[in-house]
Short mmCIF file of C-alpha atoms in Angstrom, two decimals:
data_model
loop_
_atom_site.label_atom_id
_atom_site.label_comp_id
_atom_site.label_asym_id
_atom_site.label_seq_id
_atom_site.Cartn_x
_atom_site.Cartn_y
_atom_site.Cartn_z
CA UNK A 3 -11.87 19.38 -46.18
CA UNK A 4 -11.50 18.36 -43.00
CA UNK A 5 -8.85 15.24 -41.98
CA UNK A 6 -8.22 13.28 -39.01
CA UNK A 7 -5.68 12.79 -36.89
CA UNK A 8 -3.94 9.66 -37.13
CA UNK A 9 -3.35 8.46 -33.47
CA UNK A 10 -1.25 5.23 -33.64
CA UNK A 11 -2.57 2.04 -32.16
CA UNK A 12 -0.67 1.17 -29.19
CA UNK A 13 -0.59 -2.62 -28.14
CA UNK A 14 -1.40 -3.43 -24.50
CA UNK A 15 2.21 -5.43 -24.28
CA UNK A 16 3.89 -2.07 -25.00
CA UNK A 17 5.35 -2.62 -20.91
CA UNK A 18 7.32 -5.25 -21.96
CA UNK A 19 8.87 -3.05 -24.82
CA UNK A 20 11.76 -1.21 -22.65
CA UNK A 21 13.24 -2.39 -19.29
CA UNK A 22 12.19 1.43 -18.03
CA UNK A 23 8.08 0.52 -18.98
CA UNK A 24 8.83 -3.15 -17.52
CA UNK A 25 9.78 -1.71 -14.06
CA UNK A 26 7.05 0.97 -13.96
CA UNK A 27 4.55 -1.00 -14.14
CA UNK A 28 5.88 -3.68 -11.79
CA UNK A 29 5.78 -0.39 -9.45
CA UNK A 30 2.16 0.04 -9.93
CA UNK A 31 1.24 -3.22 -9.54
CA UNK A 32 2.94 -3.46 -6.37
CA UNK A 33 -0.13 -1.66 -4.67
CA UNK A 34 -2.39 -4.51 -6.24
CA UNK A 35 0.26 -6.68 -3.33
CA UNK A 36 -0.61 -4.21 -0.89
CA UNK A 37 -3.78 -4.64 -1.27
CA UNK A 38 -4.21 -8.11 -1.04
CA UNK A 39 -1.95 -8.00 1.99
CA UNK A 40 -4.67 -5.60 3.42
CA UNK A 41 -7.31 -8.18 2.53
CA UNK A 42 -5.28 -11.11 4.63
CA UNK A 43 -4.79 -8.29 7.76
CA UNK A 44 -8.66 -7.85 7.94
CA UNK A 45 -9.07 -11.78 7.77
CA UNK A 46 -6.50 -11.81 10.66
CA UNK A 47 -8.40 -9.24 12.31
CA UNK A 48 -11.45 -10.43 12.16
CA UNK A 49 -9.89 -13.69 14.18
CA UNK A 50 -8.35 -11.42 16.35
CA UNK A 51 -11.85 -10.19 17.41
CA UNK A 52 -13.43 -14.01 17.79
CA UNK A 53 -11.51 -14.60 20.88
CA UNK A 54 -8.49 -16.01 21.63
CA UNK A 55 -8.99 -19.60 20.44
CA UNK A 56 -10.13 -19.15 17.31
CA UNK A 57 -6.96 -16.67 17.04
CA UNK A 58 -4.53 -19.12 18.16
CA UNK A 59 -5.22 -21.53 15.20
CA UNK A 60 -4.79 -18.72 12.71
CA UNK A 61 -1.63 -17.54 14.08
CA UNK A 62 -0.58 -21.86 13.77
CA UNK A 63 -1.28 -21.37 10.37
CA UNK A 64 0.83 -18.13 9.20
CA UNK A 65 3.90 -20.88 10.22
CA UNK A 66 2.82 -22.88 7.37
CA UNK A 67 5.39 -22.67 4.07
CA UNK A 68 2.44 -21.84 1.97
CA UNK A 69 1.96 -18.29 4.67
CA UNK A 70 5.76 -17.79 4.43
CA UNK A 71 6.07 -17.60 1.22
CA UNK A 72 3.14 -15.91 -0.03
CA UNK A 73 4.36 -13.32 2.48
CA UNK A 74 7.83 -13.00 1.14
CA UNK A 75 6.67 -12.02 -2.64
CA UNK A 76 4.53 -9.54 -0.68
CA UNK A 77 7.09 -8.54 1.52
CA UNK A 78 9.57 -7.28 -2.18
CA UNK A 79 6.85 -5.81 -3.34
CA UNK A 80 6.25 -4.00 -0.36
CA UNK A 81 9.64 -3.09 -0.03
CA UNK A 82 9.53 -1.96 -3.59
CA UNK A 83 7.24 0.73 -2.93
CA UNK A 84 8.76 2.09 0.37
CA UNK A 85 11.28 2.70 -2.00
CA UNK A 86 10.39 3.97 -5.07
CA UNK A 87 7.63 5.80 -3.29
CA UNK A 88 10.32 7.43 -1.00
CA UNK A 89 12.86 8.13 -3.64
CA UNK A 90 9.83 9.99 -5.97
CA UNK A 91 9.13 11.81 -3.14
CA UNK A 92 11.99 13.98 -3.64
CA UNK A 93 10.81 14.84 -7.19
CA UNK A 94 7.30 15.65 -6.48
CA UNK A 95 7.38 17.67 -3.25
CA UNK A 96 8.89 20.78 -4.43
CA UNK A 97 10.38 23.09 -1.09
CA UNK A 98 11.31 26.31 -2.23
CA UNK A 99 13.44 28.80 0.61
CA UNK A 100 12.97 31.94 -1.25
CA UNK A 101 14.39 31.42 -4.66
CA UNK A 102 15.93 28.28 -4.39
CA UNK A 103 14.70 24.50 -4.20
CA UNK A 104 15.66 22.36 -1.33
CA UNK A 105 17.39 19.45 -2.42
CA UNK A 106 15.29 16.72 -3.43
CA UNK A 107 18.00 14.72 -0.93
CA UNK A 108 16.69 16.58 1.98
CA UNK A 109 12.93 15.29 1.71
CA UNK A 110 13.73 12.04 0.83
CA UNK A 111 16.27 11.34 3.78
CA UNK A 112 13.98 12.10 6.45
CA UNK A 113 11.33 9.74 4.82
CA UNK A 114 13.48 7.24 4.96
CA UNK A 115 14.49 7.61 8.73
CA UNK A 116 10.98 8.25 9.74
CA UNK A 117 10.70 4.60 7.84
CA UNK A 118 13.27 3.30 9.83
CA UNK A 119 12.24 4.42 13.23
CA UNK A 120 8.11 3.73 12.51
CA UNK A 121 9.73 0.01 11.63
CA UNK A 122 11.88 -0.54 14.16
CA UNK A 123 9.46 1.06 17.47
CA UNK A 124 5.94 -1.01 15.73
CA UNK A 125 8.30 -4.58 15.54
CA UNK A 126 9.94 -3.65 18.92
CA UNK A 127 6.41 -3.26 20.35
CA UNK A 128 5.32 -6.14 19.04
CA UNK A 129 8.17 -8.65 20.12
CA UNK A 130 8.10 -7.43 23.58
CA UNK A 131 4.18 -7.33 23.88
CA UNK A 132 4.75 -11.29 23.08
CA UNK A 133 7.47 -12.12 25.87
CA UNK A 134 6.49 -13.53 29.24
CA UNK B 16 -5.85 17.39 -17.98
CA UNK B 17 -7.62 16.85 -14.42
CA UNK B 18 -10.90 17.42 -13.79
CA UNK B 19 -11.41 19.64 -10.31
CA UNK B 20 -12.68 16.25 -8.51
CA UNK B 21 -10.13 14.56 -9.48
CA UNK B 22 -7.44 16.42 -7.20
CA UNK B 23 -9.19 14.60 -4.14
CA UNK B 24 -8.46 11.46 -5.26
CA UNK B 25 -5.07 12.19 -5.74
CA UNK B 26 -4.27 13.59 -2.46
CA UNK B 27 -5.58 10.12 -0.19
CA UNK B 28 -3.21 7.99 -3.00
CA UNK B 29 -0.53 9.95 -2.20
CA UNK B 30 -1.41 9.76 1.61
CA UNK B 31 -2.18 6.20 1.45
CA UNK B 32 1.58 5.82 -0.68
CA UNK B 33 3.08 7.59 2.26
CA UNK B 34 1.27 4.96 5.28
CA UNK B 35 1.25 1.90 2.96
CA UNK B 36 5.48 2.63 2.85
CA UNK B 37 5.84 3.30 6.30
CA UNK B 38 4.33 0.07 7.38
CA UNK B 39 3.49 -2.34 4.82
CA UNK B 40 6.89 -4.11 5.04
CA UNK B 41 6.71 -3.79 8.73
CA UNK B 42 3.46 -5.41 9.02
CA UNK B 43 4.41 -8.16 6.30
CA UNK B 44 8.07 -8.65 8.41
CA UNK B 45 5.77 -9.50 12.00
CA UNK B 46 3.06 -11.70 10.24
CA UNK B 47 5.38 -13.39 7.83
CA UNK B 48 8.67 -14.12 10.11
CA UNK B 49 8.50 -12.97 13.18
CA UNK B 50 5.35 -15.08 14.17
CA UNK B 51 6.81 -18.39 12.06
CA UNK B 52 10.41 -17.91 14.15
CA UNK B 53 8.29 -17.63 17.25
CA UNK B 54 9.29 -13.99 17.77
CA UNK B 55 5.65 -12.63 17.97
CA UNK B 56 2.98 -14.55 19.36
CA UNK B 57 -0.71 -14.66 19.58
CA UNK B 58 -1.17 -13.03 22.83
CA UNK B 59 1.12 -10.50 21.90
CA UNK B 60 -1.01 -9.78 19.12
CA UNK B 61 -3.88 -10.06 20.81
CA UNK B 62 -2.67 -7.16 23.21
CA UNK B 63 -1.34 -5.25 20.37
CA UNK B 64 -4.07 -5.08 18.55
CA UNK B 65 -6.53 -4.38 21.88
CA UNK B 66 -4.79 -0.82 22.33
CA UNK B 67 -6.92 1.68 20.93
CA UNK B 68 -3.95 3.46 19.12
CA UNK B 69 -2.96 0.70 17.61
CA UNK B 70 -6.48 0.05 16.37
CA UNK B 71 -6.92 3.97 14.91
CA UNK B 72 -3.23 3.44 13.29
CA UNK B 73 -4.22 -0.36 11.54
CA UNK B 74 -7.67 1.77 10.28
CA UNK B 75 -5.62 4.46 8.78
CA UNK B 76 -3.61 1.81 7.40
CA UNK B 77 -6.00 -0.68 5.58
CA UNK B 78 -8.30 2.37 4.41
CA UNK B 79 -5.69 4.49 3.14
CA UNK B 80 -3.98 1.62 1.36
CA UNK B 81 -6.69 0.47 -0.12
CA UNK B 82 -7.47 3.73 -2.09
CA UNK B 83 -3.94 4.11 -2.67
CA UNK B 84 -4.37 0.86 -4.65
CA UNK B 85 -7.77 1.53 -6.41
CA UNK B 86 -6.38 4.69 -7.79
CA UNK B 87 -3.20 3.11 -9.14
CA UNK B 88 -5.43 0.83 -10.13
CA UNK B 89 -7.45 2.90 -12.29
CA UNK B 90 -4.38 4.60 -14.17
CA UNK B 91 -2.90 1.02 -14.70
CA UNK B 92 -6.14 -0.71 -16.20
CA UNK B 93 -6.08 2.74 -18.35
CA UNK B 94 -2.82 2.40 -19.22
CA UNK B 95 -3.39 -1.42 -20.40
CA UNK B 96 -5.94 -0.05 -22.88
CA UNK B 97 -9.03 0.21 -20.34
CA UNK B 98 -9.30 4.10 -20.45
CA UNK B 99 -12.69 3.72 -22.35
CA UNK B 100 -14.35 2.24 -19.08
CA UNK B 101 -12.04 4.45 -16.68
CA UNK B 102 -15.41 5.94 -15.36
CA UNK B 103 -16.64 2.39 -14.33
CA UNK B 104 -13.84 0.83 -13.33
CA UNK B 105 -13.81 4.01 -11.10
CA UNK B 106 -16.82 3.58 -9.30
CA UNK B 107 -16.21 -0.22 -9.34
CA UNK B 108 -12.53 0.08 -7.32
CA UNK B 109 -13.41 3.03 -5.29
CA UNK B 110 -16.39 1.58 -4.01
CA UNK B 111 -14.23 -1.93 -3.22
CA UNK B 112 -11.92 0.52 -1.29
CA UNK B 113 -15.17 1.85 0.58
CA UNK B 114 -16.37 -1.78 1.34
CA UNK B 115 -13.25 -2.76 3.02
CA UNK B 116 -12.63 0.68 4.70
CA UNK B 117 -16.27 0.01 6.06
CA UNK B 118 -15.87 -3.78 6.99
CA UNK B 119 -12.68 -2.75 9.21
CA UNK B 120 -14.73 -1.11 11.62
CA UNK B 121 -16.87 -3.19 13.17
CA UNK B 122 -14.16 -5.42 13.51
CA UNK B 123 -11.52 -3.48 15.00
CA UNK B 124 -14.29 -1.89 17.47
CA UNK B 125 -14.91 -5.75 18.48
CA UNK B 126 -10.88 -5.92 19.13
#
C-alpha cells in the first residue's frame, strides 16, 4: 500500500514569523521600489523628450512634498539593495587562486567603491551640467 | 532544481541587481533632492540626458532593472503561496519588463 507524503501547509504570513523572514522579504520587495522608480524615470523621460517647456513644469513639480517624499521611501529602499546586494555578493561569487577562496571581503569592497565613485562622478556631472 | 532556461533569467537579475545598486540611489538622490534644493536643474537635465552615453547608460538601467524586478518578483509571489501560477505570472512580469524595456526607446532616441 502505497501512502502519501504529508507536506505541511504553510500560511502565506509565515514572513512575519521570524525577524530573519521579515527582513528578507522586505529585501525582495525592494526591487518592486525600483521598479516603480523606473516607471516615474520613463515618465520624466518622456517630458524630457517634449521639449523644454513641457520639461520645465515637471521638474516644478518633483519640488512638491508629495515628490520628496515618495522619493525618500524609494531612496531606503534603494539604498537597501545597494547594500544587501553588495554584501551577498561576497557569498555568491566564489574566486578561487588555486586552492584557496578569495575572501568574500575582497569582492565586496571593490563593489562598494565602484558604488561610490559611479555615485559621486553621475551627481557631479549632473550638478555642474546645471550651473551657469 | 532549475530547468536549463531558467539559468538565463538568472544571469540579467543578477546583472540588473548589480546596475539597479550602482545607480538607483544615485538617480533617486538627483530627482528627489538635488532638483527640490535647486542643485540640478532642468537644463542641466536636459543636457544630461541629450548625451548619447548617458542615454545607452539610462537604457541599460531601466531595462535591466526592470527584469531584475520581474524575476524577484516571480520567486516572491511563489514564495507567498503563488507557485501554482509561477508559469503565468512568468510570462505576465517578463513581458511587463519587455513593454517598458521597449517603450524606453523611442523615447530616449527622441532625447
Amino acid at each position: 500500500m502505497k501512502s502519501k507524503e504529508y507536506i505541511r501547509p504553510i500560511p502565506a504570513t509565515w514572513w512575519l514569523k521570524k525577524r530573519a523572514y521579515t527582513l528578507f522579504m522586505i529585501r525582495e520587495l525592494t526591487a518592486v521600489f525600483i521598479a516603480g522608480y523606473v516607471i516615474f524615470l520613463l515618465c520624466l523621460l518622456y517630458k524630457a523628450s517634449q521639449g523644454p517647456d513641457a520639461f520645465a513644469g515637471f521638474v516644478e513639480g518633483l519640488k512638491s512634498p508629495v515628490s520628496i517624499g515618495l522619493h525618500l521611501i524609494a531612496l531606503a529602499m534603494a539604498l537597501y539593495h545597494s547594500i544587501t546586494f553588495f554584501n551577498l555578493a561576497g557569498a555568491v561569487i566564489r574566486v578561487f587562486r588555486g586552492e584557496e577562496r578569495v575572501p568574500p571581503l575582497a569582492i565586496v569592497i571593490p563593489n562598494y567603491i565602484l558604488w561610490v565613485v559611479v555615485s559621486a562622478s553621475v551627481a557631479f556631472i549632473a550638478i555642474t551640467l546645471s550651473k551657469g | 532544481m532549475h530547468g536549463k532556461g531558467e539559468t538565463i533569467w538568472w544571469a540579467v537579475f543578477a546583472q540588473g541587481g548589480v546596475v539597479a545598486g550602482m545607480l538607483a540611489p544615485i538617480l533617486i538622490v538627483i530627482t528627489g533632492i538635488l532638483v527640490p534644493a535647486g542643485l540640478v536643474t532642468a537644463k542641466g537635465l536636459l543636457e544630461l540626458f541629450h548625451n548619447p552615453l548617458t542615454r545607452i547608460v539610462l537604457f541599460v538601467f531601466i531595462s535591466l532593472s526592470l527584469f531584475h524586478a520581474a524575476h524577484r518578483l516571480i520567486f516572491t509571489l511563489a514564495d507567498l503561496g503563488l507557485k501554482h501560477i509561477r508559469g503565468i505570472l512568468a510570462v505576465l512580469l517578463y513581458g511587463l519588463a519587455f513593454i517598458g524595456t521597449a517603450a524606453a526607446v523611442p523615447i530616449l532616441i527622441r532625447l
